[in-house]
GROMACS .gro file of N, CA and C in nm:
model
  525
    1MET      N    1   0.082  -0.121  -0.002
    1MET     CA    2  -0.002   0.001   0.003
    1MET      C    3   0.088   0.125   0.000
    2PHE      N    4   0.030   0.238  -0.023
    2PHE     CA    5   0.099   0.362  -0.033
    2PHE      C    6   0.149   0.406   0.109
    3GLN      N    7   0.253   0.484   0.107
    3GLN     CA    8   0.308   0.543   0.231
    3GLN      C    9   0.311   0.694   0.212
    4PHE      N   10   0.223   0.765   0.272
    4PHE     CA   11   0.211   0.911   0.249
    4PHE      C   12   0.296   0.992   0.347
    5GLY      N   13   0.303   0.947   0.473
    5GLY     CA   14   0.368   1.029   0.575
    5GLY      C   15   0.280   1.146   0.618
    6ASP      N   16   0.326   1.227   0.707
    6ASP     CA   17   0.239   1.332   0.763
    6ASP      C   18   0.251   1.467   0.693
    7LYS      N   19   0.338   1.474   0.587
    7LYS     CA   20   0.360   1.604   0.520
    7LYS      C   21   0.267   1.632   0.402
    8ILE      N   22   0.191   1.529   0.357
    8ILE     CA   23   0.109   1.548   0.241
    8ILE      C   24  -0.009   1.640   0.271
    9LYS      N   25  -0.022   1.743   0.189
    9LYS     CA   26  -0.131   1.840   0.204
    9LYS      C   27  -0.210   1.861   0.072
   10ALA      N   28  -0.165   1.797  -0.035
   10ALA     CA   29  -0.228   1.819  -0.161
   10ALA      C   30  -0.219   1.697  -0.253
   11ILE      N   31  -0.321   1.677  -0.336
   11ILE     CA   32  -0.323   1.572  -0.435
   11ILE      C   33  -0.345   1.643  -0.569
   12LEU      N   34  -0.246   1.624  -0.655
   12LEU     CA   35  -0.246   1.686  -0.788
   12LEU      C   36  -0.250   1.570  -0.892
   13PHE      N   37  -0.325   1.584  -0.997
   13PHE     CA   38  -0.340   1.473  -1.090
   13PHE      C   39  -0.356   1.520  -1.234
   14ASP      N   40  -0.315   1.429  -1.323
   14ASP     CA   41  -0.344   1.440  -1.466
   14ASP      C   42  -0.487   1.394  -1.490
   15ILE      N   43  -0.546   1.427  -1.600
   15ILE     CA   44  -0.681   1.379  -1.631
   15ILE      C   45  -0.679   1.256  -1.722
   16ASP      N   46  -0.627   1.279  -1.845
   16ASP     CA   47  -0.629   1.168  -1.944
   16ASP      C   48  -0.530   1.058  -1.906
   17GLY      N   49  -0.583   0.936  -1.886
   17GLY     CA   50  -0.498   0.826  -1.843
   17GLY      C   51  -0.496   0.805  -1.692
   18VAL      N   52  -0.551   0.898  -1.620
   18VAL     CA   53  -0.563   0.887  -1.472
   18VAL      C   54  -0.711   0.887  -1.435
   19LEU      N   55  -0.779   1.003  -1.455
   19LEU     CA   56  -0.924   1.006  -1.431
   19LEU      C   57  -1.002   0.940  -1.542
   20THR      N   58  -0.945   0.935  -1.663
   20THR     CA   59  -1.007   0.864  -1.774
   20THR      C   60  -0.914   0.749  -1.817
   21ASP      N   61  -0.964   0.668  -1.911
   21ASP     CA   62  -0.880   0.559  -1.957
   21ASP      C   63  -0.786   0.604  -2.068
   22GLY      N   64  -0.794   0.734  -2.104
   22GLY     CA   65  -0.704   0.787  -2.204
   22GLY      C   66  -0.766   0.784  -2.344
   23SER      N   67  -0.882   0.727  -2.359
   23SER     CA   68  -0.947   0.725  -2.490
   23SER      C   69  -0.998   0.868  -2.528
   24ILE      N   70  -0.993   0.896  -2.655
   24ILE     CA   71  -1.048   1.021  -2.707
   24ILE      C   72  -1.163   0.986  -2.797
   25THR      N   73  -1.282   1.028  -2.756
   25THR     CA   74  -1.406   1.005  -2.834
   25THR      C   75  -1.456   1.141  -2.876
   26LEU      N   76  -1.489   1.156  -3.002
   26LEU     CA   77  -1.545   1.282  -3.051
   26LEU      C   78  -1.691   1.265  -3.087
   27ASP      N   79  -1.769   1.367  -3.052
   27ASP     CA   80  -1.911   1.363  -3.093
   27ASP      C   81  -1.926   1.417  -3.232
   28ALA      N   82  -2.047   1.429  -3.282
   28ALA     CA   83  -2.071   1.473  -3.419
   28ALA      C   84  -2.022   1.616  -3.448
   29GLN      N   85  -2.015   1.696  -3.343
   29GLN     CA   86  -1.963   1.835  -3.356
   29GLN      C   87  -1.813   1.848  -3.333
   30GLY      N   88  -1.747   1.734  -3.310
   30GLY     CA   89  -1.604   1.733  -3.288
   30GLY      C   90  -1.559   1.762  -3.145
   31GLU      N   91  -1.657   1.769  -3.051
   31GLU     CA   92  -1.627   1.789  -2.912
   31GLU      C   93  -1.581   1.657  -2.848
   32GLU      N   94  -1.484   1.667  -2.760
   32GLU     CA   95  -1.443   1.547  -2.689
   32GLU      C   96  -1.548   1.501  -2.586
   33VAL      N   97  -1.569   1.369  -2.584
   33VAL     CA   98  -1.653   1.309  -2.481
   33VAL      C   99  -1.567   1.221  -2.398
   34LYS      N  100  -1.573   1.242  -2.266
   34LYS     CA  101  -1.485   1.165  -2.173
   34LYS      C  102  -1.571   1.089  -2.076
   35SER      N  103  -1.521   0.980  -2.031
   35SER     CA  104  -1.590   0.900  -1.929
   35SER      C  105  -1.504   0.900  -1.800
   36PHE      N  106  -1.569   0.942  -1.693
   36PHE     CA  107  -1.505   0.955  -1.561
   36PHE      C  108  -1.569   0.853  -1.468
   37HIS      N  109  -1.489   0.794  -1.380
   37HIS     CA  110  -1.542   0.701  -1.278
   37HIS      C  111  -1.600   0.782  -1.163
   38VAL      N  112  -1.724   0.755  -1.132
   38VAL     CA  113  -1.798   0.831  -1.030
   38VAL      C  114  -1.729   0.826  -0.892
   39ARG      N  115  -1.661   0.715  -0.860
   39ARG     CA  116  -1.600   0.702  -0.726
   39ARG      C  117  -1.483   0.801  -0.709
   40ASP      N  118  -1.420   0.837  -0.817
   40ASP     CA  119  -1.309   0.932  -0.805
   40ASP      C  120  -1.349   1.059  -0.732
   41GLY      N  121  -1.475   1.105  -0.754
   41GLY     CA  122  -1.517   1.228  -0.697
   41GLY      C  123  -1.588   1.221  -0.566
   42GLN      N  124  -1.622   1.099  -0.519
   42GLN     CA  125  -1.706   1.087  -0.402
   42GLN      C  126  -1.656   1.147  -0.270
   43LEU      N  127  -1.526   1.138  -0.251
   43LEU     CA  128  -1.475   1.180  -0.120
   43LEU      C  129  -1.386   1.305  -0.128
   44ILE      N  130  -1.386   1.370  -0.242
   44ILE     CA  131  -1.302   1.491  -0.254
   44ILE      C  132  -1.345   1.602  -0.153
   45ARG      N  133  -1.475   1.623  -0.142
   45ARG     CA  134  -1.521   1.727  -0.047
   45ARG      C  135  -1.481   1.692   0.096
   46PHE      N  136  -1.493   1.566   0.131
   46PHE     CA  137  -1.447   1.522   0.265
   46PHE      C  138  -1.300   1.552   0.285
   47MET      N  139  -1.221   1.524   0.185
   47MET     CA  140  -1.077   1.549   0.196
   47MET      C  141  -1.047   1.699   0.203
   48GLN      N  142  -1.120   1.779   0.127
   48GLN     CA  143  -1.099   1.923   0.134
   48GLN      C  144  -1.137   1.977   0.272
   49GLU      N  145  -1.239   1.921   0.337
   49GLU     CA  146  -1.277   1.960   0.471
   49GLU      C  147  -1.163   1.926   0.568
   50LYS      N  148  -1.088   1.821   0.538
   50LYS     CA  149  -0.973   1.780   0.618
   50LYS      C  150  -0.844   1.862   0.584
   51GLY      N  151  -0.856   1.954   0.488
   51GLY     CA  152  -0.744   2.038   0.457
   51GLY      C  153  -0.657   1.998   0.337
   52ILE      N  154  -0.703   1.894   0.262
   52ILE     CA  155  -0.627   1.849   0.147
   52ILE      C  156  -0.672   1.933   0.028
   53VAL      N  157  -0.574   1.986  -0.046
   53VAL     CA  158  -0.599   2.067  -0.164
   53VAL      C  159  -0.594   1.974  -0.286
   54PHE      N  160  -0.685   1.994  -0.380
   54PHE     CA  161  -0.690   1.913  -0.504
   54PHE      C  162  -0.661   1.998  -0.623
   55GLY      N  163  -0.585   1.950  -0.715
   55GLY     CA  164  -0.553   2.021  -0.838
   55GLY      C  165  -0.533   1.925  -0.954
   56THR      N  166  -0.549   1.981  -1.073
   56THR     CA  167  -0.521   1.903  -1.194
   56THR      C  168  -0.444   1.985  -1.292
   57ILE      N  169  -0.351   1.916  -1.357
   57ILE     CA  170  -0.271   1.975  -1.467
   57ILE      C  171  -0.280   1.876  -1.582
   58SER      N  172  -0.342   1.918  -1.687
   58SER     CA  173  -0.364   1.829  -1.801
   58SER      C  174  -0.301   1.891  -1.927
   59GLY      N  175  -0.241   1.804  -2.005
   59GLY     CA  176  -0.187   1.852  -2.133
   59GLY      C  177  -0.289   1.884  -2.237
   60ARG      N  178  -0.408   1.827  -2.219
   60ARG     CA  179  -0.515   1.849  -2.314
   60ARG      C  180  -0.625   1.936  -2.255
   61LYS      N  181  -0.686   2.017  -2.341
   61LYS     CA  182  -0.794   2.103  -2.300
   61LYS      C  183  -0.923   2.043  -2.358
   62SER      N  184  -1.024   2.029  -2.273
   62SER     CA  185  -1.152   1.981  -2.326
   62SER      C  186  -1.265   2.036  -2.238
   63THR      N  187  -1.377   2.059  -2.301
   63THR     CA  188  -1.494   2.110  -2.229
   63THR      C  189  -1.542   2.006  -2.128
   64ALA      N  190  -1.535   1.877  -2.165
   64ALA     CA  191  -1.578   1.767  -2.075
   64ALA      C  192  -1.495   1.770  -1.948
   65ALA      N  193  -1.364   1.781  -1.961
   65ALA     CA  194  -1.277   1.784  -1.842
   65ALA      C  195  -1.302   1.907  -1.762
   66GLU      N  196  -1.320   2.024  -1.824
   66GLU     CA  197  -1.350   2.147  -1.751
   66GLU      C  198  -1.476   2.140  -1.675
   67THR      N  199  -1.578   2.081  -1.736
   67THR     CA  200  -1.709   2.064  -1.669
   67THR      C  201  -1.699   1.973  -1.550
   68ARG      N  202  -1.630   1.862  -1.565
   68ARG     CA  203  -1.613   1.767  -1.456
   68ARG      C  204  -1.534   1.828  -1.339
   69MET      N  205  -1.428   1.897  -1.364
   69MET     CA  206  -1.345   1.955  -1.260
   69MET      C  207  -1.428   2.067  -1.185
   70LYS      N  208  -1.510   2.138  -1.255
   70LYS     CA  209  -1.594   2.238  -1.193
   70LYS      C  210  -1.697   2.172  -1.104
   71ALA      N  211  -1.755   2.061  -1.152
   71ALA     CA  212  -1.855   1.988  -1.072
   71ALA      C  213  -1.790   1.933  -0.942
   72LEU      N  214  -1.667   1.891  -0.951
   72LEU     CA  215  -1.596   1.833  -0.833
   72LEU      C  216  -1.538   1.941  -0.743
   73LYS      N  217  -1.546   2.065  -0.787
   73LYS     CA  218  -1.493   2.177  -0.711
   73LYS      C  219  -1.342   2.162  -0.686
   74ILE      N  220  -1.272   2.123  -0.789
   74ILE     CA  221  -1.126   2.109  -0.778
   74ILE      C  222  -1.067   2.249  -0.756
   75ASP      N  223  -0.973   2.258  -0.664
   75ASP     CA  224  -0.920   2.387  -0.622
   75ASP      C  225  -0.834   2.455  -0.728
   76PHE      N  226  -0.767   2.379  -0.810
   76PHE     CA  227  -0.671   2.433  -0.906
   76PHE      C  228  -0.685   2.355  -1.038
   77VAL      N  229  -0.719   2.421  -1.146
   77VAL     CA  230  -0.742   2.351  -1.274
   77VAL      C  231  -0.661   2.421  -1.382
   78ARG      N  232  -0.573   2.347  -1.446
   78ARG     CA  233  -0.496   2.400  -1.558
   78ARG      C  234  -0.504   2.293  -1.669
   79LEU      N  235  -0.575   2.329  -1.772
   79LEU     CA  236  -0.592   2.238  -1.889
   79LEU      C  237  -0.518   2.297  -2.012
   80GLY      N  238  -0.480   2.205  -2.099
   80GLY     CA  239  -0.404   2.249  -2.219
   80GLY      C  240  -0.262   2.295  -2.190
   81GLN      N  241  -0.201   2.238  -2.090
   81GLN     CA  242  -0.067   2.277  -2.045
   81GLN      C  243   0.040   2.192  -2.115
   82GLU      N  244   0.108   2.255  -2.211
   82GLU     CA  245   0.217   2.182  -2.275
   82GLU      C  246   0.339   2.166  -2.182
   83ASP      N  247   0.363   2.268  -2.101
   83ASP     CA  248   0.467   2.260  -2.001
   83ASP      C  249   0.404   2.247  -1.862
   84LYS      N  250   0.388   2.126  -1.819
   84LYS     CA  251   0.319   2.103  -1.692
   84LYS      C  252   0.396   2.155  -1.571
   85LEU      N  253   0.527   2.160  -1.588
   85LEU     CA  254   0.612   2.207  -1.474
   85LEU      C  255   0.581   2.353  -1.438
   86ASP      N  256   0.555   2.436  -1.538
   86ASP     CA  257   0.519   2.574  -1.508
   86ASP      C  258   0.391   2.582  -1.423
   87ALA      N  259   0.292   2.503  -1.462
   87ALA     CA  260   0.164   2.500  -1.384
   87ALA      C  261   0.187   2.443  -1.244
   88TYR      N  262   0.278   2.346  -1.234
   88TYR     CA  263   0.313   2.287  -1.104
   88TYR      C  264   0.369   2.394  -1.007
   89VAL      N  265   0.460   2.476  -1.060
   89VAL     CA  266   0.521   2.586  -0.983
   89VAL      C  267   0.412   2.685  -0.940
   90GLN      N  268   0.318   2.712  -1.029
   90GLN     CA  269   0.205   2.801  -0.996
   90GLN      C  270   0.119   2.743  -0.881
   91PHE      N  271   0.097   2.611  -0.891
   91PHE     CA  272   0.020   2.543  -0.787
   91PHE      C  273   0.086   2.557  -0.652
   92LYS      N  274   0.214   2.525  -0.643
   92LYS     CA  275   0.284   2.537  -0.517
   92LYS      C  276   0.277   2.679  -0.463
   93LYS      N  277   0.301   2.777  -0.549
   93LYS     CA  278   0.301   2.917  -0.508
   93LYS      C  279   0.161   2.957  -0.457
   94GLU      N  280   0.055   2.922  -0.534
   94GLU     CA  281  -0.078   2.965  -0.498
   94GLU      C  282  -0.126   2.911  -0.363
   95PHE      N  283  -0.087   2.786  -0.335
   95PHE     CA  284  -0.133   2.721  -0.212
   95PHE      C  285  -0.021   2.713  -0.105
   96LYS      N  286   0.090   2.781  -0.131
   96LYS     CA  287   0.201   2.785  -0.032
   96LYS      C  288   0.243   2.648   0.011
   97LEU      N  289   0.273   2.564  -0.087
   97LEU     CA  290   0.313   2.428  -0.067
   97LEU      C  291   0.458   2.403  -0.106
   98LYS      N  292   0.516   2.305  -0.045
   98LYS     CA  293   0.650   2.262  -0.084
   98LYS      C  294   0.633   2.125  -0.160
   99ASP      N  295   0.735   2.086  -0.235
   99ASP     CA  296   0.731   1.961  -0.306
   99ASP      C  297   0.688   1.846  -0.218
  100GLU      N  298   0.745   1.841  -0.098
  100GLU     CA  299   0.717   1.728  -0.006
  100GLU      C  300   0.570   1.722   0.038
  101ASN      N  301   0.497   1.827   0.015
  101ASN     CA  302   0.354   1.829   0.052
  101ASN      C  303   0.259   1.771  -0.051
  102ILE      N  304   0.314   1.737  -0.166
  102ILE     CA  305   0.229   1.707  -0.282
  102ILE      C  306   0.243   1.562  -0.326
  103VAL      N  307   0.126   1.496  -0.353
  103VAL     CA  308   0.118   1.369  -0.426
  103VAL      C  309   0.081   1.406  -0.570
  104TYR      N  310   0.145   1.344  -0.668
  104TYR     CA  311   0.108   1.367  -0.807
  104TYR      C  312   0.080   1.229  -0.868
  105LEU      N  313  -0.037   1.224  -0.943
  105LEU     CA  314  -0.076   1.107  -1.015
  105LEU      C  315  -0.067   1.141  -1.163
  106GLY      N  316   0.014   1.063  -1.234
  106GLY     CA  317   0.030   1.083  -1.379
  106GLY      C  318   0.057   0.948  -1.446
  107ASP      N  319   0.046   0.950  -1.576
  107ASP     CA  320   0.055   0.822  -1.649
  107ASP      C  321   0.151   0.818  -1.769
  108ASP      N  322   0.205   0.934  -1.809
  108ASP     CA  323   0.283   0.933  -1.929
  108ASP      C  324   0.404   1.022  -1.918
  109VAL      N  325   0.484   1.022  -2.025
  109VAL     CA  326   0.615   1.093  -2.021
  109VAL      C  327   0.603   1.242  -1.996
  110ILE      N  328   0.492   1.305  -2.034
  110ILE     CA  329   0.472   1.445  -2.006
  110ILE      C  330   0.470   1.476  -1.857
  111ASP      N  331   0.442   1.374  -1.777
  111ASP     CA  332   0.434   1.389  -1.629
  111ASP      C  333   0.569   1.373  -1.557
  112ILE      N  334   0.670   1.326  -1.629
  112ILE     CA  335   0.798   1.300  -1.563
  112ILE      C  336   0.858   1.422  -1.495
  113PRO      N  337   0.858   1.538  -1.555
  113PRO     CA  338   0.917   1.652  -1.486
  113PRO      C  339   0.852   1.679  -1.349
  114ILE      N  340   0.721   1.660  -1.341
  114ILE     CA  341   0.653   1.677  -1.209
  114ILE      C  342   0.692   1.562  -1.117
  115PHE      N  343   0.693   1.441  -1.168
  115PHE     CA  344   0.730   1.323  -1.086
  115PHE      C  345   0.864   1.347  -1.016
  116LYS      N  346   0.956   1.410  -1.088
  116LYS     CA  347   1.089   1.432  -1.034
  116LYS      C  348   1.090   1.536  -0.919
  117GLU      N  349   0.986   1.618  -0.905
  117GLU     CA  350   0.979   1.721  -0.805
  117GLU      C  351   0.900   1.686  -0.683
  118VAL      N  352   0.791   1.617  -0.699
  118VAL     CA  353   0.692   1.599  -0.589
  118VAL      C  354   0.741   1.509  -0.477
  119GLY      N  355   0.668   1.520  -0.365
  119GLY     CA  356   0.699   1.439  -0.253
  119GLY      C  357   0.665   1.291  -0.277
  120LEU      N  358   0.559   1.266  -0.349
  120LEU     CA  359   0.517   1.127  -0.373
  120LEU      C  360   0.457   1.119  -0.516
  121ALA      N  361   0.519   1.039  -0.600
  121ALA     CA  362   0.477   1.020  -0.736
  121ALA      C  363   0.409   0.885  -0.751
  122ILE      N  364   0.288   0.883  -0.809
  122ILE     CA  365   0.208   0.764  -0.822
  122ILE      C  366   0.159   0.756  -0.964
  123ALA      N  367   0.158   0.635  -1.025
  123ALA     CA  368   0.110   0.614  -1.159
  123ALA      C  369   0.001   0.504  -1.156
  124PRO      N  370  -0.091   0.506  -1.250
  124PRO     CA  371  -0.195   0.400  -1.264
  124PRO      C  372  -0.129   0.270  -1.305
  125ALA      N  373  -0.199   0.161  -1.282
  125ALA     CA  374  -0.147   0.030  -1.317
  125ALA      C  375  -0.104   0.014  -1.464
  126ASP      N  376  -0.177   0.088  -1.550
  126ASP     CA  377  -0.150   0.081  -1.692
  126ASP      C  378  -0.064   0.196  -1.750
  127ALA      N  379   0.008   0.261  -1.663
  127ALA     CA  380   0.090   0.376  -1.704
  127ALA      C  381   0.199   0.334  -1.807
  128SER      N  382   0.251   0.431  -1.876
  128SER     CA  383   0.360   0.407  -1.972
  128SER      C  384   0.482   0.349  -1.891
  129PRO      N  385   0.548   0.247  -1.947
  129PRO     CA  386   0.664   0.189  -1.877
  129PRO      C  387   0.776   0.291  -1.861
  130PHE      N  388   0.773   0.400  -1.939
  130PHE     CA  389   0.881   0.499  -1.927
  130PHE      C  390   0.866   0.585  -1.804
  131VAL      N  391   0.750   0.585  -1.739
  131VAL     CA  392   0.735   0.668  -1.616
  131VAL      C  393   0.768   0.584  -1.493
  132LEU      N  394   0.767   0.456  -1.501
  132LEU     CA  395   0.780   0.370  -1.385
  132LEU      C  396   0.906   0.394  -1.302
  133PRO      N  397   1.023   0.422  -1.367
  133PRO     CA  398   1.141   0.453  -1.287
  133PRO      C  399   1.129   0.582  -1.206
  134HIS      N  400   1.030   0.664  -1.236
  134HIS     CA  401   1.015   0.796  -1.169
  134HIS      C  402   0.906   0.797  -1.068
  135VAL      N  403   0.839   0.689  -1.044
  135VAL     CA  404   0.730   0.689  -0.944
  135VAL      C  405   0.765   0.596  -0.831
  136LYS      N  406   0.706   0.627  -0.715
  136LYS     CA  407   0.730   0.540  -0.598
  136LYS      C  408   0.626   0.427  -0.590
  137HIS      N  409   0.505   0.458  -0.634
  137HIS     CA  410   0.396   0.358  -0.628
  137HIS      C  411   0.318   0.351  -0.760
  138GLN      N  412   0.256   0.238  -0.781
  138GLN     CA  413   0.156   0.221  -0.885
  138GLN      C  414   0.027   0.174  -0.820
  139THR      N  415  -0.084   0.225  -0.871
  139THR     CA  416  -0.214   0.182  -0.819
  139THR      C  417  -0.244   0.044  -0.872
  140ARG      N  418  -0.339  -0.024  -0.809
  140ARG     CA  419  -0.388  -0.152  -0.854
  140ARG      C  420  -0.480  -0.131  -0.975
  141LYS      N  421  -0.545  -0.020  -0.979
  141LYS     CA  422  -0.645   0.010  -1.083
  141LYS      C  423  -0.580   0.081  -1.204
  142PRO      N  424  -0.629   0.051  -1.324
  142PRO     CA  425  -0.583   0.126  -1.441
  142PRO      C  426  -0.654   0.261  -1.450
  143GLY      N  427  -0.599   0.349  -1.534
  143GLY     CA  428  -0.660   0.477  -1.559
  143GLY      C  429  -0.808   0.470  -1.592
  144GLY      N  430  -0.884   0.562  -1.537
  144GLY     CA  431  -1.031   0.565  -1.565
  144GLY      C  432  -1.114   0.471  -1.486
  145ARG      N  433  -1.052   0.396  -1.396
  145ARG     CA  434  -1.124   0.294  -1.315
  145ARG      C  435  -1.116   0.318  -1.165
  146GLY      N  436  -1.098   0.445  -1.126
  146GLY     CA  437  -1.096   0.477  -0.983
  146GLY      C  438  -0.959   0.497  -0.925
  147VAL      N  439  -0.863   0.540  -1.008
  147VAL     CA  440  -0.724   0.559  -0.963
  147VAL      C  441  -0.723   0.665  -0.848
  148LEU      N  442  -0.784   0.779  -0.871
  148LEU     CA  443  -0.781   0.884  -0.769
  148LEU      C  444  -0.848   0.837  -0.643
  149ARG      N  445  -0.957   0.765  -0.650
  149ARG     CA  446  -1.027   0.716  -0.530
  149ARG      C  447  -0.935   0.616  -0.454
  150GLU      N  448  -0.865   0.533  -0.526
  150GLU     CA  449  -0.777   0.438  -0.462
  150GLU      C  450  -0.670   0.512  -0.373
  151VAL      N  451  -0.621   0.620  -0.425
  151VAL     CA  452  -0.524   0.705  -0.349
  151VAL      C  453  -0.594   0.774  -0.232
  152ILE      N  454  -0.712   0.832  -0.260
  152ILE     CA  455  -0.784   0.899  -0.151
  152ILE      C  456  -0.818   0.799  -0.037
  153ASP      N  457  -0.866   0.682  -0.071
  153ASP     CA  458  -0.898   0.583   0.032
  153ASP      C  459  -0.776   0.548   0.113
  154ALA      N  460  -0.662   0.529   0.048
  154ALA     CA  461  -0.540   0.492   0.118
  154ALA      C  462  -0.496   0.602   0.215
  155LEU      N  463  -0.508   0.728   0.174
  155LEU     CA  464  -0.473   0.840   0.261
  155LEU      C  465  -0.568   0.849   0.378
  156ILE      N  466  -0.699   0.833   0.354
  156ILE     CA  467  -0.796   0.832   0.465
  156ILE      C  468  -0.766   0.724   0.565
  157LEU      N  469  -0.734   0.605   0.517
  157LEU     CA  470  -0.701   0.494   0.609
  157LEU      C  471  -0.574   0.519   0.685
  158GLU      N  472  -0.470   0.570   0.615
  158GLU     CA  473  -0.344   0.597   0.683
  158GLU      C  474  -0.359   0.706   0.793
  159ARG      N  475  -0.438   0.804   0.767
  159ARG     CA  476  -0.457   0.911   0.862
  159ARG      C  477  -0.557   0.875   0.969
  160GLY      N  478  -0.630   0.767   0.950
  160GLY     CA  479  -0.729   0.728   1.052
  160GLY      C  480  -0.854   0.815   1.053
  161TRP      N  481  -0.886   0.881   0.944
  161TRP     CA  482  -1.003   0.966   0.939
  161TRP      C  483  -1.127   0.881   0.924
  162ASN      N  484  -1.231   0.921   0.993
  162ASN     CA  485  -1.358   0.845   0.997
  162ASN      C  486  -1.459   0.913   0.912
  163ILE      N  487  -1.492   0.853   0.798
  163ILE     CA  488  -1.595   0.918   0.709
  163ILE      C  489  -1.734   0.909   0.765
  164TRP      N  490  -1.757   0.823   0.864
  164TRP     CA  491  -1.889   0.802   0.919
  164TRP      C  492  -1.909   0.862   1.056
  165GLY      N  493  -1.805   0.900   1.126
  165GLY     CA  494  -1.809   0.935   1.264
  165GLY      C  495  -1.853   1.078   1.290
  166GLU      N  496  -1.834   1.121   1.411
  166GLU     CA  497  -1.879   1.254   1.456
  166GLU      C  498  -1.804   1.365   1.381
  167ASP      N  499  -1.684   1.334   1.331
  167ASP     CA  500  -1.609   1.438   1.262
  167ASP      C  501  -1.650   1.449   1.115
  168ARG      N  502  -1.753   1.373   1.074
  168ARG     CA  503  -1.796   1.376   0.937
  168ARG      C  504  -1.849   1.512   0.899
  169PRO      N  505  -1.797   1.575   0.793
  169PRO     CA  506  -1.839   1.713   0.757
  169PRO      C  507  -1.964   1.718   0.677
  170GLY      N  508  -2.059   1.627   0.695
  170GLY     CA  509  -2.186   1.632   0.625
  170GLY      C  510  -2.172   1.600   0.476
  171ILE      N  511  -2.100   1.495   0.445
  171ILE     CA  512  -2.078   1.459   0.305
  171ILE      C  513  -2.200   1.395   0.240
  172GLY      N  514  -2.306   1.378   0.320
  172GLY     CA  515  -2.434   1.335   0.261
  172GLY      C  516  -2.454   1.187   0.256
  173PHE      N  517  -2.368   1.110   0.320
  173PHE     CA  518  -2.387   0.962   0.322
  173PHE      C  519  -2.468   0.923   0.444
  174LYS      N  520  -2.542   0.814   0.425
  174LYS     CA  521  -2.614   0.756   0.541
  174LYS      C  522  -2.568   0.610   0.551
  175ARG      N  523  -2.553   0.564   0.672
  175ARG     CA  524  -2.517   0.422   0.689
  175ARG      C  525  -2.636   0.338   0.673
   0.00000   0.00000   0.00000
């Protein structure tokens, strides 16, 4: 399982190949259609209530991704970033974070510069083999199948946070 330590304050992720399976589907008007796993978004608000910042840096720009990130209330969204490292530096500055405070989830060679900087680099099970030397962990799930949720669940368990108990911030679940 993952080992986060007590310094992690943010989860930053790529979209294509992490939140999606990396497929590009175009509708009749040429707009991208993306499929996101519902579980990835279920506990983001809970984590934000616990002080975890969420951000995404994606090399591709799409209306579908923008709409989904807005629905999830992601704190930092940068789409269409050819140079992800510039956006990463902006993320750290905006939220007053150090490299050691950040988990980054990415799946391809465009993510390597960020992998080399962050406190904890994680890739999906089906990530490019070229990124594997640069990550500490791989998820059990492939991209688009709950990768972010797998990481969120592991952090919740490691920190001992109770999603059902008295400290529950009203995430809307009933037992």
